[in-house]
mmCIF file of C-alpha atoms and ligand atoms in Angstrom:
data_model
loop_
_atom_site.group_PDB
_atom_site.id
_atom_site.type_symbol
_atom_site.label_atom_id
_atom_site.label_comp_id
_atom_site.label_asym_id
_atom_site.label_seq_id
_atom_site.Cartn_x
_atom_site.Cartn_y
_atom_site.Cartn_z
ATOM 1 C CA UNK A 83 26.857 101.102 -130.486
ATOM 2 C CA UNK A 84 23.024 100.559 -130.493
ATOM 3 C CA UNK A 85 21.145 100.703 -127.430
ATOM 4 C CA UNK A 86 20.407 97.238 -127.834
ATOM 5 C CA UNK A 87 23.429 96.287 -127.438
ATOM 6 C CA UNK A 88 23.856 96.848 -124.204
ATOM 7 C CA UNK A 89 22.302 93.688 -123.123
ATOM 8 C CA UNK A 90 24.200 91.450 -125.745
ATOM 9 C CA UNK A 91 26.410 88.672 -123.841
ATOM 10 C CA UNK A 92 29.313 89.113 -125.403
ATOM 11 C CA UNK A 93 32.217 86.980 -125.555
ATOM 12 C CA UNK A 94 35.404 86.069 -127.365
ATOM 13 C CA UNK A 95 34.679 82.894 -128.777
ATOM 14 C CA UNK A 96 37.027 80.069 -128.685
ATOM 15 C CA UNK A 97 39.084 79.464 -132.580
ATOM 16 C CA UNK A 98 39.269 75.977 -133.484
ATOM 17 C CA UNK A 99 41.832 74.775 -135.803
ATOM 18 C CA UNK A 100 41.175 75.525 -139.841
ATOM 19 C CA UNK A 101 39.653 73.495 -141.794
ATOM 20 C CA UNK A 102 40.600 72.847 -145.551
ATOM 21 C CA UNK A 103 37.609 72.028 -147.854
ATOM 22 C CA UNK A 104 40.509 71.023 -150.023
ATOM 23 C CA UNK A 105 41.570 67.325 -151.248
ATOM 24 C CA UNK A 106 45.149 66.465 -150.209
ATOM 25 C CA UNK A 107 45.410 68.791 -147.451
ATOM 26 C CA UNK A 108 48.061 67.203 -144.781
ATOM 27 C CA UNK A 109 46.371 68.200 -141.776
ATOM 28 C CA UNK A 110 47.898 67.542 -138.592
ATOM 29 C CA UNK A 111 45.999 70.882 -136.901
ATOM 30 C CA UNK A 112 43.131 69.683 -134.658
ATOM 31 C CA UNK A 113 44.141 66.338 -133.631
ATOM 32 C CA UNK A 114 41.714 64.398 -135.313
ATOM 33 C CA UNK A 115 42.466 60.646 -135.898
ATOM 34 C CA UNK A 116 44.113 59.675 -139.384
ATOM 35 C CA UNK A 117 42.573 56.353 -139.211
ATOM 36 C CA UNK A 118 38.174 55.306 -140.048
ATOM 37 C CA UNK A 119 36.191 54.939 -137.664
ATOM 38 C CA UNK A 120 36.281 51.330 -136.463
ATOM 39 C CA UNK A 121 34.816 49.060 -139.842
ATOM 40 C CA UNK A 122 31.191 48.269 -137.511
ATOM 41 C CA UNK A 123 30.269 51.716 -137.592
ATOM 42 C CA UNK A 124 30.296 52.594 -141.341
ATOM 43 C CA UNK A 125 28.661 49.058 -141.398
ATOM 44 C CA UNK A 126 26.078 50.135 -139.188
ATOM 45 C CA UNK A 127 25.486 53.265 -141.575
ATOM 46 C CA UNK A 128 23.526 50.961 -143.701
ATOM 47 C CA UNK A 129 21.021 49.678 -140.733
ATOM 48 C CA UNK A 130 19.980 53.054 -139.469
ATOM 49 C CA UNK A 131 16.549 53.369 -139.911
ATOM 50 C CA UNK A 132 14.427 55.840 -141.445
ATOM 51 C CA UNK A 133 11.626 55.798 -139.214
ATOM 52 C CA UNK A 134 13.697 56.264 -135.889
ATOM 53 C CA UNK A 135 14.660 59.812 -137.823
ATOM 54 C CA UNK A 136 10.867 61.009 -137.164
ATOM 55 C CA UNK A 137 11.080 60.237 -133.389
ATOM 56 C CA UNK A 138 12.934 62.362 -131.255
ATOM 57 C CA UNK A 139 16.163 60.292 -130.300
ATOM 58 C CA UNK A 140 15.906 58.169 -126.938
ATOM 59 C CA UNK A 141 17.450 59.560 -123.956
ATOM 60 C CA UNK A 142 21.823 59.388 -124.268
ATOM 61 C CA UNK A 143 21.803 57.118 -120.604
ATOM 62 C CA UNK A 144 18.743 54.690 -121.447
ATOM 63 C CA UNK A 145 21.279 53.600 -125.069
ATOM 64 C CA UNK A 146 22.900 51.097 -125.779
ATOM 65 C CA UNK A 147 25.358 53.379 -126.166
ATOM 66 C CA UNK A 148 25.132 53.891 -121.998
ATOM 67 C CA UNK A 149 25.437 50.096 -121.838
ATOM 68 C CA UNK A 150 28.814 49.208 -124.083
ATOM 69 C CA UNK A 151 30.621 51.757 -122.463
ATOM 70 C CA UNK A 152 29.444 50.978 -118.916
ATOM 71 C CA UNK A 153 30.512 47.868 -119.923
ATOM 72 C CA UNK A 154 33.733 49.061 -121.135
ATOM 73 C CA UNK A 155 34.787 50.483 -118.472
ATOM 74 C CA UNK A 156 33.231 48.095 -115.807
ATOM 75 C CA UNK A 157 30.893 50.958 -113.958
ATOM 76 C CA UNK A 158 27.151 51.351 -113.893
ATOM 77 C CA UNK A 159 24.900 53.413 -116.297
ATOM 78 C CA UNK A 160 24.452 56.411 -113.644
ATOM 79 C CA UNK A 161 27.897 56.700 -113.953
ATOM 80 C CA UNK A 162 27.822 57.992 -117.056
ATOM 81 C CA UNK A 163 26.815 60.829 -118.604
ATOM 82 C CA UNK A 164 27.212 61.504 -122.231
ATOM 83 C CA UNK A 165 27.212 64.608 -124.409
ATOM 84 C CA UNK A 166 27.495 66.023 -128.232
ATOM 85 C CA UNK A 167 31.551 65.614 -127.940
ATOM 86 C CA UNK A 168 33.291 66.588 -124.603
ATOM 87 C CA UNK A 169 33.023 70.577 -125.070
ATOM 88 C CA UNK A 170 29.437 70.016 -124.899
ATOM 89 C CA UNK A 171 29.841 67.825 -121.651
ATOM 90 C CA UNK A 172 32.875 70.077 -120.003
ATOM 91 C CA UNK A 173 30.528 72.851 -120.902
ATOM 92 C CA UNK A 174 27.443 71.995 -119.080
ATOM 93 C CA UNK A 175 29.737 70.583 -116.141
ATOM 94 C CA UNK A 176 31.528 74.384 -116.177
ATOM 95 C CA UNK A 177 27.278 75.307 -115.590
ATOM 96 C CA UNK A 178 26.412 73.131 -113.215
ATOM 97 C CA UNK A 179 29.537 72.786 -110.701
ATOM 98 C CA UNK A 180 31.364 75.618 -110.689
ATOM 99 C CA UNK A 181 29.028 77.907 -109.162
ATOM 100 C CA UNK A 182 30.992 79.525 -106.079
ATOM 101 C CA UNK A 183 32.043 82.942 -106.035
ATOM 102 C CA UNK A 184 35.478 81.601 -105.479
ATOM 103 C CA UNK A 185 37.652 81.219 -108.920
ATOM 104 C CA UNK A 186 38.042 77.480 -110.440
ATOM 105 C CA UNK A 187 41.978 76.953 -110.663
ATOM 106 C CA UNK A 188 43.364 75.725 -114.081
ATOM 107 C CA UNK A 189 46.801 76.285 -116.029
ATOM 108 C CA UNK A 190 48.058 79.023 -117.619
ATOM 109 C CA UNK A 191 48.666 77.359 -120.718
ATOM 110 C CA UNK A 192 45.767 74.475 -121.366
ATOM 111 C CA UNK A 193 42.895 73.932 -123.523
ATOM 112 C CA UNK A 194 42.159 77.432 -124.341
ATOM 113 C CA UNK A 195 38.160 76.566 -124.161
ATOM 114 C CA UNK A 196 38.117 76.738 -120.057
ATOM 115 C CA UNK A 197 38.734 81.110 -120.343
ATOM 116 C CA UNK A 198 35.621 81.265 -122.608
ATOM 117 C CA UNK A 199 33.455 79.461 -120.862
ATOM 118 C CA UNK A 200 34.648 81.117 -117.833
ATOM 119 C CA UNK A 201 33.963 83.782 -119.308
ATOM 120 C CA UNK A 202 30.755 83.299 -121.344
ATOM 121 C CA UNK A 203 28.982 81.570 -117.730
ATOM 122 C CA UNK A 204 30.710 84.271 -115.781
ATOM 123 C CA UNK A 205 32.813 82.040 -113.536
ATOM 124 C CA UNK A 206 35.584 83.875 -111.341
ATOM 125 C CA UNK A 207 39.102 81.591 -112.737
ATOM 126 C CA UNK A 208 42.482 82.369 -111.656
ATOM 127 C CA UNK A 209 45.265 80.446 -114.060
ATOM 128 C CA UNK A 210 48.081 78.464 -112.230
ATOM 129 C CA UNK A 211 51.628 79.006 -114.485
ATOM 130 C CA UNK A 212 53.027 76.057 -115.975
ATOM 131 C CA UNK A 213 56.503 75.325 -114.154
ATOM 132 C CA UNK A 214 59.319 76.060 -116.733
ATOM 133 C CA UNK A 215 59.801 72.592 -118.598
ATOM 134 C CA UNK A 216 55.568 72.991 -119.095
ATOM 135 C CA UNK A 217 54.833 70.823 -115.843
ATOM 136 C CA UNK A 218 51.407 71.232 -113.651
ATOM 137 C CA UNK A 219 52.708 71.905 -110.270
ATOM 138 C CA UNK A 220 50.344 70.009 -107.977
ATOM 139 C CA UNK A 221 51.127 71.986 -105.302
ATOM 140 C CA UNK A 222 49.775 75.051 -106.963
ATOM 141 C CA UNK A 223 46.388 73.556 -106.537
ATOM 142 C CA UNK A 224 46.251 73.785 -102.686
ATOM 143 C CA UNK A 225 44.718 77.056 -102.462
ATOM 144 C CA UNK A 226 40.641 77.976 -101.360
ATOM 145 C CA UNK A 227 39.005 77.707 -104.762
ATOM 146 C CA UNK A 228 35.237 76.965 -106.425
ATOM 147 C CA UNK A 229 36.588 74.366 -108.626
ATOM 148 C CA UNK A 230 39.744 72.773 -110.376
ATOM 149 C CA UNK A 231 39.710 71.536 -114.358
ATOM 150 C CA UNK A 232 42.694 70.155 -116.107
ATOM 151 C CA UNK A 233 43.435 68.214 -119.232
ATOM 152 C CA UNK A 234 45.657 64.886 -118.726
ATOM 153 C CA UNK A 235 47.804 64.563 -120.658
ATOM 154 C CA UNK A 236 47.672 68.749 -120.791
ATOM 155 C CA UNK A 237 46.837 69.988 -124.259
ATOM 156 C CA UNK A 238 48.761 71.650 -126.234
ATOM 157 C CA UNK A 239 51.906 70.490 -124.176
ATOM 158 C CA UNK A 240 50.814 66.906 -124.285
ATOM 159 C CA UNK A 241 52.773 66.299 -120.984
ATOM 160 C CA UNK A 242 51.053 63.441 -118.427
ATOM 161 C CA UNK A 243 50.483 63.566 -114.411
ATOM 162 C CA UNK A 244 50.613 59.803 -113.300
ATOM 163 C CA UNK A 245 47.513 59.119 -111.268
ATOM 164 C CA UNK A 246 49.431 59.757 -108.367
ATOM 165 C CA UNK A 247 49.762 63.332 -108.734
ATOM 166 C CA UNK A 248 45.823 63.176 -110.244
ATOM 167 C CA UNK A 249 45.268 62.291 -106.964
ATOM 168 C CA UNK A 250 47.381 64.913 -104.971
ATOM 169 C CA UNK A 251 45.290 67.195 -106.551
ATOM 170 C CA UNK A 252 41.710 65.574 -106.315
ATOM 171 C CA UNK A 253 42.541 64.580 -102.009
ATOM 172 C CA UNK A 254 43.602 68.569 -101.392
ATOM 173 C CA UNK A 255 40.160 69.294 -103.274
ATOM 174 C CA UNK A 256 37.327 67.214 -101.066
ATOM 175 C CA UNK A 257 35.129 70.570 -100.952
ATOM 176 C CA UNK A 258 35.140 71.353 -104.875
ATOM 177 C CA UNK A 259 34.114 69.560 -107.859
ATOM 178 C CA UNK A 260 37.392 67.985 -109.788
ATOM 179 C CA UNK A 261 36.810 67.810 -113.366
ATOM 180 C CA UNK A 262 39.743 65.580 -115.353
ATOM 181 C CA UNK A 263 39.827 65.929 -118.783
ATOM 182 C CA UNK A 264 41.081 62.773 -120.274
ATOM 183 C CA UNK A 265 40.540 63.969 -124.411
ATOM 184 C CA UNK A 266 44.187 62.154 -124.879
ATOM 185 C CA UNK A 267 44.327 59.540 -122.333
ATOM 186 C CA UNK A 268 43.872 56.797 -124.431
ATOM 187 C CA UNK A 269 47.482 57.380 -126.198
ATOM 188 C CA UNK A 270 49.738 55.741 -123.321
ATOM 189 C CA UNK A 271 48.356 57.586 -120.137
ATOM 190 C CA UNK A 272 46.376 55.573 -117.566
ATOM 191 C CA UNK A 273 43.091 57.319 -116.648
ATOM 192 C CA UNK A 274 41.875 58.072 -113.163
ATOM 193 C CA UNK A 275 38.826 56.399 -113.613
ATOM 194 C CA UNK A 276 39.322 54.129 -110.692
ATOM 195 C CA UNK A 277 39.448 57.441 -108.635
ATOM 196 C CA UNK A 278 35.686 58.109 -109.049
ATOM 197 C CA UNK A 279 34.656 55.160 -106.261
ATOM 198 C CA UNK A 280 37.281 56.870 -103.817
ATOM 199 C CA UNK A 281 36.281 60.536 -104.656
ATOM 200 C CA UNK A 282 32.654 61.885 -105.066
ATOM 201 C CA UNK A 283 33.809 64.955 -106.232
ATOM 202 C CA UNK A 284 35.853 63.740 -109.508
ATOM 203 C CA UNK A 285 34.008 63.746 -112.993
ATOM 204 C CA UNK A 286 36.266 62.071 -115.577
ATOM 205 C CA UNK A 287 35.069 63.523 -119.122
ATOM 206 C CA UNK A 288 36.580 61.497 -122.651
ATOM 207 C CA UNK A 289 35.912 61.734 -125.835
ATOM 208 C CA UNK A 290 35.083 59.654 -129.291
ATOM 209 C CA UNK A 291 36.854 62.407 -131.235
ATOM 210 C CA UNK A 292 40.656 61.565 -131.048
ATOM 211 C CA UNK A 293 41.318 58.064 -129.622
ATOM 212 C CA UNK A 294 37.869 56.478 -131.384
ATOM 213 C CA UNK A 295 37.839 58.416 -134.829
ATOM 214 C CA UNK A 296 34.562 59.797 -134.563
ATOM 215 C CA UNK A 297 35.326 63.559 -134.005
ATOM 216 C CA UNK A 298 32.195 64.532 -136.717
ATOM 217 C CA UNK A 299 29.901 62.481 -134.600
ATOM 218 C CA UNK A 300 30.714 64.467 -131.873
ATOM 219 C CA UNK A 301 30.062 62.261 -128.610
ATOM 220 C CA UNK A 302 31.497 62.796 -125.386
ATOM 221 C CA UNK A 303 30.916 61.702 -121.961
ATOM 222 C CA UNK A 304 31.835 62.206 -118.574
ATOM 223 C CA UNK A 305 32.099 59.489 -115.450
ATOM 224 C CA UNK A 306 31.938 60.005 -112.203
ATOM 225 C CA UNK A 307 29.443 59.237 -108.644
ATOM 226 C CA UNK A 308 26.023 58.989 -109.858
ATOM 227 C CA UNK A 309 24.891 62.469 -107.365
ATOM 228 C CA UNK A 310 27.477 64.001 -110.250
ATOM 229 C CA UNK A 311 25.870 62.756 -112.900
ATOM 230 C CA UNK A 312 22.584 63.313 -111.502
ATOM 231 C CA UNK A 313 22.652 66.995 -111.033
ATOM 232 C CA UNK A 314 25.115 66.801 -114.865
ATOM 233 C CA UNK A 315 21.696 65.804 -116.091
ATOM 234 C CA UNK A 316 19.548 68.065 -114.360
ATOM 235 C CA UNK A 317 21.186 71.185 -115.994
ATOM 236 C CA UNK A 318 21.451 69.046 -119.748
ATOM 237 C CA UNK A 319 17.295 68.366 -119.673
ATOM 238 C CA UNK A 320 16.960 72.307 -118.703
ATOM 239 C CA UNK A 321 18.706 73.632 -121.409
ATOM 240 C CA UNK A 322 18.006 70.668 -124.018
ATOM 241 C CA UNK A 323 17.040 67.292 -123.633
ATOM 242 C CA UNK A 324 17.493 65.748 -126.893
ATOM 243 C CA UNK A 325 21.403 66.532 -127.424
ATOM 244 C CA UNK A 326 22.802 63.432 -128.888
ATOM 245 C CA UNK A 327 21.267 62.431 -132.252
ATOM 246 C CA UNK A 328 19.724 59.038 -133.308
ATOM 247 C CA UNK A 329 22.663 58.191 -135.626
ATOM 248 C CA UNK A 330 25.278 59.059 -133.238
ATOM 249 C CA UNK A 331 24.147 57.176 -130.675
ATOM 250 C CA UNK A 332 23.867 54.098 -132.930
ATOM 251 C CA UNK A 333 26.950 54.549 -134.909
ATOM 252 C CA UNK A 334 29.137 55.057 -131.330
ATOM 253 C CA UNK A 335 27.798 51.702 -129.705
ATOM 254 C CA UNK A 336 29.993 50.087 -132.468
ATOM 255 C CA UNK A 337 33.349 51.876 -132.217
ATOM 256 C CA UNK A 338 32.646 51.012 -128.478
ATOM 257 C CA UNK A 339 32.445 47.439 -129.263
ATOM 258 C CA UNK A 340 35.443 46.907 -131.265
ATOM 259 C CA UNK A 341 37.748 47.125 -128.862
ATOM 260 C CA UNK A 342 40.722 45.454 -130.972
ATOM 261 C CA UNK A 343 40.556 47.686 -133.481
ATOM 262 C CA UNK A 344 40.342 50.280 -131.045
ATOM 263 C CA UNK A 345 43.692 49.423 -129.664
ATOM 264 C CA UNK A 346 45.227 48.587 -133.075
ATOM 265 C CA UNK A 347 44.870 52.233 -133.866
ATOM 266 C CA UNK A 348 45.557 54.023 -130.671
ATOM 267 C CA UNK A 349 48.977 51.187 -130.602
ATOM 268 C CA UNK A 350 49.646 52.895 -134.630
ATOM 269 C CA UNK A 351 49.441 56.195 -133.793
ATOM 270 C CA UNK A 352 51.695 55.840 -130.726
ATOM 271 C CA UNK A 353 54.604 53.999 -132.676
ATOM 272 C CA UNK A 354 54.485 56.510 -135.271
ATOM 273 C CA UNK A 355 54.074 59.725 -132.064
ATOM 274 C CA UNK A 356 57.541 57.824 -130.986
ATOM 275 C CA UNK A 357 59.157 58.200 -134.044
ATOM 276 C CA UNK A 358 58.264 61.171 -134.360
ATOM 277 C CA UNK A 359 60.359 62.103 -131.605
ATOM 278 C CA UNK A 360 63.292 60.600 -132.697
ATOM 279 C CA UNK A 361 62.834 62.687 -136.535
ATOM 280 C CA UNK A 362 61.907 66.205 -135.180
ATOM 281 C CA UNK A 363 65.090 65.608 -132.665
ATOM 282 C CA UNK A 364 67.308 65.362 -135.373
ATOM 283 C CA UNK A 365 66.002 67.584 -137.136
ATOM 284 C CA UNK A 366 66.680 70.344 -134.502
ATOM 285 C CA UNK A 367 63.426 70.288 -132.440
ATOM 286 C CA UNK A 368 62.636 70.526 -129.078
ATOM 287 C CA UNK A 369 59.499 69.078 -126.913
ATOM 288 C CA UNK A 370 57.845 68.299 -123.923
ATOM 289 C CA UNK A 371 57.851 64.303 -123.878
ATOM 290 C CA UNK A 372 53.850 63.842 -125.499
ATOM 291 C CA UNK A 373 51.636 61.271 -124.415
ATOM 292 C CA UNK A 374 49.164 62.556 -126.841
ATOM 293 C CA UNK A 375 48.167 62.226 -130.506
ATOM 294 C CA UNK A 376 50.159 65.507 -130.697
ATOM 295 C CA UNK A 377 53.515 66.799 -130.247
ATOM 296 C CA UNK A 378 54.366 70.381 -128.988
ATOM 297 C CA UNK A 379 57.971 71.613 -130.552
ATOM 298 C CA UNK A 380 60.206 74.282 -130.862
ATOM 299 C CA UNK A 381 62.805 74.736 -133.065
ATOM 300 C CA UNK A 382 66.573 75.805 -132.114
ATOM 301 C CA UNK A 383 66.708 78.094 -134.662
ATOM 302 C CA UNK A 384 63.943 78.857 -136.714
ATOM 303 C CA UNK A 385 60.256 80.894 -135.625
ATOM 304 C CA UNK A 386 57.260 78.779 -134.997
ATOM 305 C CA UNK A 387 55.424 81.196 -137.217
ATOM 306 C CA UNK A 388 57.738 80.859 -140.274
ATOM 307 C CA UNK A 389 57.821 77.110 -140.234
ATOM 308 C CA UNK A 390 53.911 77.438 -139.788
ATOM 309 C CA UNK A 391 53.618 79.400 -142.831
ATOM 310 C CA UNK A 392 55.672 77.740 -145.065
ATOM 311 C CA UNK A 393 54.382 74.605 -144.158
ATOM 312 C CA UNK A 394 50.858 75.944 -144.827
ATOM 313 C CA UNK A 395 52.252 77.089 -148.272
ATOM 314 C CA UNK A 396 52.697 73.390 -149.371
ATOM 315 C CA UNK A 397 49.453 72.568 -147.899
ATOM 316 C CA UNK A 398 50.756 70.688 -144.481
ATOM 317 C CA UNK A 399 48.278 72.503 -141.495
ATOM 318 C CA UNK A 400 49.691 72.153 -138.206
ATOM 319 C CA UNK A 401 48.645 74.326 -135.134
ATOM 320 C CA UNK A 402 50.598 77.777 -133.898
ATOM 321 C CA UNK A 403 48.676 80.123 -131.579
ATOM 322 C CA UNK A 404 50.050 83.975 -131.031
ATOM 323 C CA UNK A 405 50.080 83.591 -127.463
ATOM 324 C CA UNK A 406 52.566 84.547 -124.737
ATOM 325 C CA UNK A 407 55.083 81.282 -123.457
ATOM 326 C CA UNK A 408 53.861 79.741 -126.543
ATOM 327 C CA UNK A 409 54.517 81.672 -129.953
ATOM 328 C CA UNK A 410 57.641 79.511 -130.592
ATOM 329 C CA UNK A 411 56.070 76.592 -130.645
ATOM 330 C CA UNK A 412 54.158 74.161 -133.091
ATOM 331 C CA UNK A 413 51.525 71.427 -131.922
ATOM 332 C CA UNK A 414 51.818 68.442 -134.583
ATOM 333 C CA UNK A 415 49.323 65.773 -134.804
ATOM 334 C CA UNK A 416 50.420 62.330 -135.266
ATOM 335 C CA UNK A 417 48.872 61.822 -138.746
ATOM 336 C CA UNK A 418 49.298 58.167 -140.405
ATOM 337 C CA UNK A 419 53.544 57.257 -140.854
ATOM 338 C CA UNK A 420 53.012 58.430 -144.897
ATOM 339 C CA UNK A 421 51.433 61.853 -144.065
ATOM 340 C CA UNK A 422 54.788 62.032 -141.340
ATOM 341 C CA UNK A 423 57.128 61.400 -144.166
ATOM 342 C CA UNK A 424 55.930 63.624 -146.255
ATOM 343 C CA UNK A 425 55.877 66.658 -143.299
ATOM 344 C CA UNK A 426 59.423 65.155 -142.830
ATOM 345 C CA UNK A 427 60.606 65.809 -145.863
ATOM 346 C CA UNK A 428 59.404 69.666 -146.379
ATOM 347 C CA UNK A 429 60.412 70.153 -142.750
ATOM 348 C CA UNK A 430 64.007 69.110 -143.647
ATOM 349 C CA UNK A 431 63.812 71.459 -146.631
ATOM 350 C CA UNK A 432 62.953 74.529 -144.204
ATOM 351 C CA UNK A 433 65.346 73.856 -141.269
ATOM 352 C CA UNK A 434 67.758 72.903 -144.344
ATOM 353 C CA UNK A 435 68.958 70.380 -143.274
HETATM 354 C C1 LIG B 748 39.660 67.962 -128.457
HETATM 355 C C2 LIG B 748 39.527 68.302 -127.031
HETATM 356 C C3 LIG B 748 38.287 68.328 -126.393
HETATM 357 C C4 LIG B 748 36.959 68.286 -127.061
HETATM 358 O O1 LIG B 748 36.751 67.444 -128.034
HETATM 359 P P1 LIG B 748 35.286 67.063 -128.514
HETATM 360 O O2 LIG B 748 35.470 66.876 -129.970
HETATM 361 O O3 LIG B 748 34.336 68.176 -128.196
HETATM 362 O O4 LIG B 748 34.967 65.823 -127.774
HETATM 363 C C5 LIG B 748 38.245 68.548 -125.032
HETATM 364 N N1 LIG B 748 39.355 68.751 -124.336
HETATM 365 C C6 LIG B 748 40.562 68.756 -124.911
HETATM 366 C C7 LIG B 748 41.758 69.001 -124.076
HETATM 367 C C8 LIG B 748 40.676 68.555 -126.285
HETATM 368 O O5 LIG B 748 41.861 68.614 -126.853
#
């Protein structure tokens, strides 16, 4: 070891899912959206203008961007705060409110960013275990802590607290920042955005890459009392002001906008998520009851890791992590009903069914 490196942060970054620079790749590994970006924003492509790309890109909360979705979602601009995708937003919240030398609380088994940037902003954490069936237990959330943070519906399980429960878990929490992390709310869940006027303490974070199409935009945002979003800022113009860039913020206003498209494709890919169901239950599977773009199975008989591979082999990518509670398990993306047939089909060959 050099004696430099003795003053190297180190950490163990966070592995996304592969990514295939391959044509007809089935990829149903990172939960993107099968379906383009709403029609406006490739329009839109065409009207970006090439002097804006000399000037540094206006500020994310004075956009129109700010405006549709504060208009979306019926709240005021300092309500929102928005971010390059929601690990850039969840990351800078993990900075700026979880500063306590008590640990933040969040599952065992969850989006398996909140350990690194635990770790990487050296934030005490203490994991709550799932209940056996993959359930949050609310009441594990009672304890002194600096902080809570939890996916709903929870990723990778794709299993939904009703915004009762959210609540439970926001009231017992009055002294702490609550950070709700609604990547896959938009697939049957309701969000606990209402919560925000009740509780100063809860910042809702979504995202444009799942339910809006736009994952290589990357845009994210978070929603919450404007003293949130405030200090959310604060931390942002210290590290870098300009995140968002000038297309992005253009190119999002649009997917905003189009709200019936929007719903046409989240409404698609939950019909085909419900099918789903049915086909991987007959063909031997078992699964938490998803409310994402993503289901979480086990088969009866066969290894998570062999039907990985094999699957791989004929170019279908789905997700399998070599993790305790989890290494029999697949998480699927809902891909478009043709790419489903044809993961059908090769799954039936491998289960032989
Ligand atoms: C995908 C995902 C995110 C981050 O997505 P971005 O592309 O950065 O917006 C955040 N949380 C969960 C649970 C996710 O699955």
């Amino acid at each position: 070891m050099m004696k430099w490196e003795e003053n190297v942060r180190r950490v163990v970054p966070y592995t996304p899912g592969e990514q295939p620079d391959r044509a007809n790749v089935i990829k149903l590994n990172t939960n993107e959206n099968p379906y383009p970006p709403a029609p406006g924003v490739v329009k839109s492509i065409a009207a970006l203008e090439q002097d804006k790309m000399r000037l540094y890109p206006a500020f994310p909360e004075q956009t129109h961007l700010a405006e549709a979705l504060a208009s979306y979602y019926q709240i005021d601009r300092d309500q929102i705060f928005i971010g390059v995708g929601s690990d850039d937003v969840l990351s800078l919240a993990f900075m700026t409110f979880f500063q306590s030398d008590r640990p933040i609380l969040f599952p065992d088994i969850t989006y398996s960013f909140y350990d690194v940037w635990a770790d990487l902003y050296k934030i005490p954490y203490e994991t709550k275990a799932l209940n056996e069936h993959f359930g949050i237990r609310t009441e594990d959330y009672r304890q002194p802590n600096g902080g809570v943070v939890f996916p709903n519906p929870n990723a990778p399980t794709g299993i939904l607290l009703d915004t009762g429960q959210v609540e439970e878990i926001i009231a017992a929490n009055r002294d702490v920042v609550v950070i709700v992390d609604e990547a896959y709310i938009d697939f049957g869940g309701a969000s606990c955005l209402p919560l925000i006027r009740k509780y100063d303490n809860l910042l809702v974070v979504q995202t444009f890459s799942k339910s809006r199409s736009m994952a290589g935009m990357r845009i994210g945002y978070a929603m919450g009392n404007p003293k949130l979003i405030r200090y959310l800022n604060d931390v942002k113009y210290s590290v870098n002001s300009y995140t968002l860039n000038y297309a992005s913020l253009q190119l999002g206003v649009e997917a905003v906008l189009d709200a019936a498209y929007f719903e046409e494709t989240c409404g698609k890919i939950v019909r085909t998520r419900e099918r789903a169901k049915e086909e991987l239950g007959r063909l031997g599977f078992v699964f938490p009851d998803s409310y994402g773009n993503f289901i979480f199975a086990s088969h009866k008989r066969i290894p998570a890791q062999e039907i990985f591979e094999r699957l791989k082999e004929n170019d279908i990518y789905v997700r399998w992590w070599n993790k305790e509670r989890i290494r029999n398990y697949l998480r699927i993306t809902i891909g478009t009903d043709a790419q489903m047939e044809a993961l059908y089909r090769r799954l039936r060959e491998i289960v032989g069914d």
